[in-house]
PDB file of C-alpha atoms in Angstrom:
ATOM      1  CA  UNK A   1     111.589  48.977  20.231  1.00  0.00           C
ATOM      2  CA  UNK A   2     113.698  45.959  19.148  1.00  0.00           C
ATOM      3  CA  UNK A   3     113.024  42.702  20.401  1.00  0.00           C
ATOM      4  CA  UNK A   4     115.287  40.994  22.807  1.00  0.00           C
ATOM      5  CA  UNK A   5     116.174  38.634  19.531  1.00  0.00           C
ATOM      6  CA  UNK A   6     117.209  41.241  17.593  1.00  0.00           C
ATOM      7  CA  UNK A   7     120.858  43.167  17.104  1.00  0.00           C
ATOM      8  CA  UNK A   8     120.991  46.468  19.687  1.00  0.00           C
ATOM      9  CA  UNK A   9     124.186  48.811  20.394  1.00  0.00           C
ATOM     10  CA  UNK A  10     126.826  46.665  22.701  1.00  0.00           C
ATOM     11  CA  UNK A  11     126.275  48.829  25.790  1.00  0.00           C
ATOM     12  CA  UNK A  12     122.281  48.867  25.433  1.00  0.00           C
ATOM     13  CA  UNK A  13     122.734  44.953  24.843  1.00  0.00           C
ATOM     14  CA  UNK A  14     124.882  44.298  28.281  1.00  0.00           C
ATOM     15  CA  UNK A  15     122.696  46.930  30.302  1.00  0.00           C
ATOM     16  CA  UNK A  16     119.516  44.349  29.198  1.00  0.00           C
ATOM     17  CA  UNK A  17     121.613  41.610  30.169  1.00  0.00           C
ATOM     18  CA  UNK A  18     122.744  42.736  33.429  1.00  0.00           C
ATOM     19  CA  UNK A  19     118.886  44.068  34.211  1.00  0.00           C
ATOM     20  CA  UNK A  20     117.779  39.949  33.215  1.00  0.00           C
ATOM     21  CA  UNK A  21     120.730  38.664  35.260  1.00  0.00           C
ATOM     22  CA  UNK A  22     120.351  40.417  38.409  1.00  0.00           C
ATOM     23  CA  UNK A  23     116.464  39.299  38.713  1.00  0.00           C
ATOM     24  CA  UNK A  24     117.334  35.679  38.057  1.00  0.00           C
ATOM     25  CA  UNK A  25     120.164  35.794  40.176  1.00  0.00           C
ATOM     26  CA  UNK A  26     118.246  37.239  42.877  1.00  0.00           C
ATOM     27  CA  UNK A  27     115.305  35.053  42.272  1.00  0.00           C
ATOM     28  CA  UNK A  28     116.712  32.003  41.616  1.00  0.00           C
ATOM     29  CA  UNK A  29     120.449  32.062  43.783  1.00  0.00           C
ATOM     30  CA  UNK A  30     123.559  32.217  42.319  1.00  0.00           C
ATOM     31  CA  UNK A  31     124.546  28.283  42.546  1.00  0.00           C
ATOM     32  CA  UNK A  32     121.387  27.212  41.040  1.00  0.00           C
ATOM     33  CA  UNK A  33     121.508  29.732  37.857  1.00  0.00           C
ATOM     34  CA  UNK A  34     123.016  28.959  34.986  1.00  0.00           C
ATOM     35  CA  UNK A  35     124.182  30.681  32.064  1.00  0.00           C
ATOM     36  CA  UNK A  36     121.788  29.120  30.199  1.00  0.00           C
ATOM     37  CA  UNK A  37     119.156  30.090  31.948  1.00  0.00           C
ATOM     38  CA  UNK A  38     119.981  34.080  32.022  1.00  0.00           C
ATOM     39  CA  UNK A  39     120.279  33.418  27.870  1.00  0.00           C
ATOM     40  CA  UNK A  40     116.954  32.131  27.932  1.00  0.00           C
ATOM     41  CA  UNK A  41     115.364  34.564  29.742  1.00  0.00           C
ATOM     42  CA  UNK A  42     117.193  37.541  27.913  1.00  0.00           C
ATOM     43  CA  UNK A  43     115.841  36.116  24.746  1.00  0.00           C
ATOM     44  CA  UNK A  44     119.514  35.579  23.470  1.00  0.00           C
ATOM     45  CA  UNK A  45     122.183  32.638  21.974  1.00  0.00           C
ATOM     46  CA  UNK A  46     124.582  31.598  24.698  1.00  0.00           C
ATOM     47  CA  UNK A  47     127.463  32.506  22.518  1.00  0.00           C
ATOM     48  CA  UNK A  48     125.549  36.388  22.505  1.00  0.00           C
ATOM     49  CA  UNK A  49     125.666  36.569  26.247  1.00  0.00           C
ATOM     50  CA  UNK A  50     129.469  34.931  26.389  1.00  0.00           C
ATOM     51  CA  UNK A  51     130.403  38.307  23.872  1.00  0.00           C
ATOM     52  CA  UNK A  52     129.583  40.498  26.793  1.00  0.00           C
ATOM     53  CA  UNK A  53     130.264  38.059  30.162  1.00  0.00           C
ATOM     54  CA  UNK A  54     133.341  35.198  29.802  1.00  0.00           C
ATOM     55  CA  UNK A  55     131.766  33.298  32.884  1.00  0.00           C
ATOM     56  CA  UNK A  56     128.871  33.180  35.411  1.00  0.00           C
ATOM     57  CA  UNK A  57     131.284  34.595  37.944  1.00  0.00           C
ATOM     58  CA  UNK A  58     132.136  37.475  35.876  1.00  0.00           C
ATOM     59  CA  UNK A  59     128.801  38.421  35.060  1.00  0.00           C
ATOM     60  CA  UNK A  60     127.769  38.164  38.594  1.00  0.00           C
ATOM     61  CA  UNK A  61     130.884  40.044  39.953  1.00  0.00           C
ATOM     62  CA  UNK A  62     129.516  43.237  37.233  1.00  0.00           C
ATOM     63  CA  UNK A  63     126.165  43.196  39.004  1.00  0.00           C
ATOM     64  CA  UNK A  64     128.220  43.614  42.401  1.00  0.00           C
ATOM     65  CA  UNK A  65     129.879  46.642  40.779  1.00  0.00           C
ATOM     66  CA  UNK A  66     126.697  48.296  39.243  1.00  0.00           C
ATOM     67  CA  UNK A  67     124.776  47.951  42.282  1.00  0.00           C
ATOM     68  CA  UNK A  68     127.501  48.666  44.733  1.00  0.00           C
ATOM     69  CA  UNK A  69     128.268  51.633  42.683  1.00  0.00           C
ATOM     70  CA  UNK A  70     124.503  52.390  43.052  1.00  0.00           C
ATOM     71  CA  UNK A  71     124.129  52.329  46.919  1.00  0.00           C
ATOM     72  CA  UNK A  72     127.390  54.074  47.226  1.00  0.00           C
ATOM     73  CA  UNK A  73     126.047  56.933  45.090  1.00  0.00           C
ATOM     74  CA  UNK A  74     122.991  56.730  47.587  1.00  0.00           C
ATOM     75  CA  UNK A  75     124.666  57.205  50.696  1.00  0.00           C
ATOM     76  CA  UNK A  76     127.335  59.854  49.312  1.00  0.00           C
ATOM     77  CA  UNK A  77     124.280  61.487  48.331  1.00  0.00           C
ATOM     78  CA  UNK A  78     122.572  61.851  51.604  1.00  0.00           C
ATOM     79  CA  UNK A  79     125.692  62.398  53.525  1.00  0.00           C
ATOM     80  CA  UNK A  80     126.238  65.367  51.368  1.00  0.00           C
ATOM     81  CA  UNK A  81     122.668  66.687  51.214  1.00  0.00           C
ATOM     82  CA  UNK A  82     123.124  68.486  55.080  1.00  0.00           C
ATOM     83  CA  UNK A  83     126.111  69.695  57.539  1.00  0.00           C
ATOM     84  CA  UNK A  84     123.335  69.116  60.540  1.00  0.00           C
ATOM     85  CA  UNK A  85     124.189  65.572  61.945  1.00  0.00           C
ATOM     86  CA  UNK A  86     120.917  64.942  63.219  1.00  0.00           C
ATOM     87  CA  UNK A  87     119.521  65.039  59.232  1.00  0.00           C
ATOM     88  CA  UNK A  88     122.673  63.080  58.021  1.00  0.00           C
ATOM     89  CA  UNK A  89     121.670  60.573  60.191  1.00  0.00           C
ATOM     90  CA  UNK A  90     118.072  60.183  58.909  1.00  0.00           C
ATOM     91  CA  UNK A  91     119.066  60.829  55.101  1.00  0.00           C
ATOM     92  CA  UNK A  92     121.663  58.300  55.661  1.00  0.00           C
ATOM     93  CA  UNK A  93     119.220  55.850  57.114  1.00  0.00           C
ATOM     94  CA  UNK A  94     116.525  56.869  54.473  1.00  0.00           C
ATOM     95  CA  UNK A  95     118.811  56.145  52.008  1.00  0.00           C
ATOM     96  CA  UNK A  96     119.698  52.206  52.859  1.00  0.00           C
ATOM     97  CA  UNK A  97     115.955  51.955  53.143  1.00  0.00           C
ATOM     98  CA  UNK A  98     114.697  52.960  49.430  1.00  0.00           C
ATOM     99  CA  UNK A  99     117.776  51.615  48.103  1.00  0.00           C
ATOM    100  CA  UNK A 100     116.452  47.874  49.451  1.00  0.00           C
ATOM    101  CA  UNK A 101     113.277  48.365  49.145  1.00  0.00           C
ATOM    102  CA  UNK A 102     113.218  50.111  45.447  1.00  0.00           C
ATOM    103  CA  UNK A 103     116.258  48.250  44.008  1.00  0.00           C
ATOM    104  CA  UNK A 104     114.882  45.106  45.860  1.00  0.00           C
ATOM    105  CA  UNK A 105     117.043  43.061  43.352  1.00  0.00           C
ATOM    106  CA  UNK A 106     120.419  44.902  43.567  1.00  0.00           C
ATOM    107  CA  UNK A 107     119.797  44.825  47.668  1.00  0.00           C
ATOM    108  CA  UNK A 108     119.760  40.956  47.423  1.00  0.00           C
ATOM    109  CA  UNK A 109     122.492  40.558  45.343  1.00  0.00           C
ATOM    110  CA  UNK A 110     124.895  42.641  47.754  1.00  0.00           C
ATOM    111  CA  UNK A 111     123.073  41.727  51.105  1.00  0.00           C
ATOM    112  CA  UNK A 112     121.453  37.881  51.009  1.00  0.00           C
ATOM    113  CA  UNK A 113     123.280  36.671  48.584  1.00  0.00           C
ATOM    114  CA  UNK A 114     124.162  33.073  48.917  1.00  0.00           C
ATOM    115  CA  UNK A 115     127.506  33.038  46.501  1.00  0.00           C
ATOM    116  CA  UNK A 116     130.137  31.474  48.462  1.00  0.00           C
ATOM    117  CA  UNK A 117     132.975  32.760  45.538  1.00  0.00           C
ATOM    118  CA  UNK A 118     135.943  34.287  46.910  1.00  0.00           C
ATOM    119  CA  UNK A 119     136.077  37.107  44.234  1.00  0.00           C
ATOM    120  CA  UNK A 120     131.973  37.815  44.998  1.00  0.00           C
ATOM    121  CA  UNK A 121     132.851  38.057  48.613  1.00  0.00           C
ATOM    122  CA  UNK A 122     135.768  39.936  48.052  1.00  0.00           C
ATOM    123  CA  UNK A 123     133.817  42.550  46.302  1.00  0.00           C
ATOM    124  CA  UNK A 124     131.110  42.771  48.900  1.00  0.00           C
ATOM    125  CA  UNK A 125     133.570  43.156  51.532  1.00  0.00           C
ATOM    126  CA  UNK A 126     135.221  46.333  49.555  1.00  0.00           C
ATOM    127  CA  UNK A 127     131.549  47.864  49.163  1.00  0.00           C
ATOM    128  CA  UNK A 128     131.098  47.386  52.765  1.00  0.00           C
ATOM    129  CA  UNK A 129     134.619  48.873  53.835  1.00  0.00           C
ATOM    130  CA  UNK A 130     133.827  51.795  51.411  1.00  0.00           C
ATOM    131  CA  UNK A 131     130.077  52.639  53.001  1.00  0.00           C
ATOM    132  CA  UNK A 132     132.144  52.449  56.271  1.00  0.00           C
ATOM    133  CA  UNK A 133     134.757  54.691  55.675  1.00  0.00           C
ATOM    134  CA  UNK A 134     132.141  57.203  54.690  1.00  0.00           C
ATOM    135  CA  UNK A 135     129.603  57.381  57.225  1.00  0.00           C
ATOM    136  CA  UNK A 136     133.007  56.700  59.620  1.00  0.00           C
ATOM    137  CA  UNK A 137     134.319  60.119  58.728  1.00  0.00           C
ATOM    138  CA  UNK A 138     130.705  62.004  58.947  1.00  0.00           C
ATOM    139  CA  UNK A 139     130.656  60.656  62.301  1.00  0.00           C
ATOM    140  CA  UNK A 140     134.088  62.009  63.163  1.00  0.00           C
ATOM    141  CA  UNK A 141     133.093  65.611  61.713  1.00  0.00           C
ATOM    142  CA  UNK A 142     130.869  66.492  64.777  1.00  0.00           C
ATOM    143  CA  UNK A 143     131.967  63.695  67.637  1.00  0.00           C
ATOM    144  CA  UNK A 144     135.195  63.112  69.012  1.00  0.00           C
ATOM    145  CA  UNK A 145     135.206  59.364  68.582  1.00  0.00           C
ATOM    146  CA  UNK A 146     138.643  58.062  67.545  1.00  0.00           C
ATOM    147  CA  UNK A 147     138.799  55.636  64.386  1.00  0.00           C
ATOM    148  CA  UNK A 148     138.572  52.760  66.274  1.00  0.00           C
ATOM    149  CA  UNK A 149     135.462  53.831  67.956  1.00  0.00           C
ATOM    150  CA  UNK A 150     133.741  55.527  65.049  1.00  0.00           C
ATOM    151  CA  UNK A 151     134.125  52.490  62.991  1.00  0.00           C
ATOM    152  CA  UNK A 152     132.476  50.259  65.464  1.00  0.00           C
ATOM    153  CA  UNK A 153     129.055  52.602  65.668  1.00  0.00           C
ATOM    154  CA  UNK A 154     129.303  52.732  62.086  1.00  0.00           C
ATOM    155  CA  UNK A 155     129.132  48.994  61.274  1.00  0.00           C
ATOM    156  CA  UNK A 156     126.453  48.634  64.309  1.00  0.00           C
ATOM    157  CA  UNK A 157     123.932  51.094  62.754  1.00  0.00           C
ATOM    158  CA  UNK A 158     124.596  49.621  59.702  1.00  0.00           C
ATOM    159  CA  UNK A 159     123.825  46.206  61.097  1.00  0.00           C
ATOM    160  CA  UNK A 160     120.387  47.667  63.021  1.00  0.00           C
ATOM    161  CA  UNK A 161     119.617  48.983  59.558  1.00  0.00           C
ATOM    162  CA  UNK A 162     120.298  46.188  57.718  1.00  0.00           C
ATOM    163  CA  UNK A 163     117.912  43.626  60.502  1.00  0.00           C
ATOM    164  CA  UNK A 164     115.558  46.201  60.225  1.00  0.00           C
ATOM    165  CA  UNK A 165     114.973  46.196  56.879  1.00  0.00           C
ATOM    166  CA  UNK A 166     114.391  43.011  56.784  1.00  0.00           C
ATOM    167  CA  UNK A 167     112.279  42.617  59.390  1.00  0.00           C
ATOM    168  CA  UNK A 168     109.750  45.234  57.557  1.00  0.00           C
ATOM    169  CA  UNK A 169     110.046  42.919  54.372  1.00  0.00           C
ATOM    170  CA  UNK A 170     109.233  39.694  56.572  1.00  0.00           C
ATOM    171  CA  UNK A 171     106.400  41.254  58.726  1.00  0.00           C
ATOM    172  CA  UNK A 172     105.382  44.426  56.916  1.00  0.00           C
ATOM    173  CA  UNK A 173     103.696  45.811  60.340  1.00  0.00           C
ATOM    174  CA  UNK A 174     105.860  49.378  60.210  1.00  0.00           C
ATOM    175  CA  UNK A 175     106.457  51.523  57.104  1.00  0.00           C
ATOM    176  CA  UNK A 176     109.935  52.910  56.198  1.00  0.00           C
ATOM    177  CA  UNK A 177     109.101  56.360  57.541  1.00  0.00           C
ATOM    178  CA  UNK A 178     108.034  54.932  60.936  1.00  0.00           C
ATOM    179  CA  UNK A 179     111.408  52.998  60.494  1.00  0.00           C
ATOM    180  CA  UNK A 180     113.648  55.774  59.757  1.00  0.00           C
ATOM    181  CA  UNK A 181     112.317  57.949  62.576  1.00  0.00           C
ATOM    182  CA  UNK A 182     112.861  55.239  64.984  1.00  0.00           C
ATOM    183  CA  UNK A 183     116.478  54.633  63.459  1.00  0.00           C
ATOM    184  CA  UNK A 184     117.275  58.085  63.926  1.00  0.00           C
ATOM    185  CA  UNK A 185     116.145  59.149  66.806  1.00  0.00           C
ATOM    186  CA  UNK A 186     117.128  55.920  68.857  1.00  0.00           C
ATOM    187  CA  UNK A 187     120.890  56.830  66.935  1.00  0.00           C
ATOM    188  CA  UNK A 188     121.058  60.172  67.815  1.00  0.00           C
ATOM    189  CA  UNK A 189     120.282  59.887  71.379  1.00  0.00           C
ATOM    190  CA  UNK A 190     123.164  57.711  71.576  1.00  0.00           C
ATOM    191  CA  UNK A 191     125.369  59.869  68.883  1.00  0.00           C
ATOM    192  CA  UNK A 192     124.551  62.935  70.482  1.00  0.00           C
ATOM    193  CA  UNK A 193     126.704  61.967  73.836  1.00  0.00           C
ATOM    194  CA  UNK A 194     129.482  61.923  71.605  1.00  0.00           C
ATOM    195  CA  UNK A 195     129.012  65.577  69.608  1.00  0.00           C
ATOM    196  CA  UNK A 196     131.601  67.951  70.546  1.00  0.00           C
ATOM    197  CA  UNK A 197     128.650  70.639  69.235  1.00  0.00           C
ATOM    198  CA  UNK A 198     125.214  69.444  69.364  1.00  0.00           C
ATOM    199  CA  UNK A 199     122.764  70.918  67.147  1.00  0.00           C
TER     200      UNK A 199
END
């Protein structure tokens, strides 16, 4: 395996840069990182890690991407692995859940990240509208919630999931499977008032 020092393929160099990147970014914060520092760590020249990134902004705005992409792929995932609403619920749930707690990194760098950049933010708002629109529409395939009232559940049990999850990291006293079947079925008992079929 080649050192970090020595010359690898372009796209196997700027994966290993983006994999250094995101843990110092989400160790460290993005203010107090530098580009320096992300060289240093990756074992490269500055001018090696300017080839691949022209600034820290754009480096950190392809970490939003990858992981974005990431979590999207989760949820589209889950919301596509049932028709029952009940499951998509849980799946849907399960999936935020390993996604922060496996990808601990990428879930910092979309979710506690202090960047105050108006690109960054920008981004993270357009991953957040997309995870809406999703779960927005599974909602409307079995309720009869109109937009407006689909998209507010939607971006309140994304909120509950998003306190929760933290609250397991801060206090560890539930596991995610406890978690998830408390999610759900608190979610469906309110959900299922709205199906026009129940399941």
């Amino acid at each position: 395996m080649p050192s970090p020092q020595q010359r690898m393929p372009r796209e196997q160099r700027r994966d290993q840069l983006v994999g250094v990147a995101r843990a110092v970014f989400a160790g460290r914060g993005y203010r107090t990182t530098s580009m320096d520092t992300i060289a240093e760590e990756a074992g490269v020249s500055k001018p090696v890690l300017y080839q691949h990134f022209a600034s820290k902004q754009d480096l950190y705005l392809a970490l939003i991407d990858d992981s974005a992409g990431h979590l999207a792929g989760r949820v589209e995932q889950a919301l596509n692995s049932t028709t029952d609403p009940h499951e998509r619920i849980r799946a849907t749930y399960r999936a935020y859940f390993d996604f922060a707690i496996s990808h601990r990194e990428e879930f910092v760098i979309l979710f506690n990240s202090d960047v105050y950049e108006p690109a960054a933010q920008e981004r993270v708002r357009a991953m957040r509208e997309g995870t809406v629109a999703r779960i927005v529409s599974a909602l409307q395939s079995f309720t009869d919630l109109d937009d407006a009232e689909a998209d507010l559940l939607c971006r309140t049990l994304i909120g509950t999931a998003e306190v929760v999850i933290k609250q397991i990291e801060s206090t560890q006293e539930i596991d995610i499977a406890a978690a998830v079947d408390l999610l759900t079925q608190m979610s469906w008992g309110g959900l299922s008032s709205f199906a026009t079929t129940v399941r």
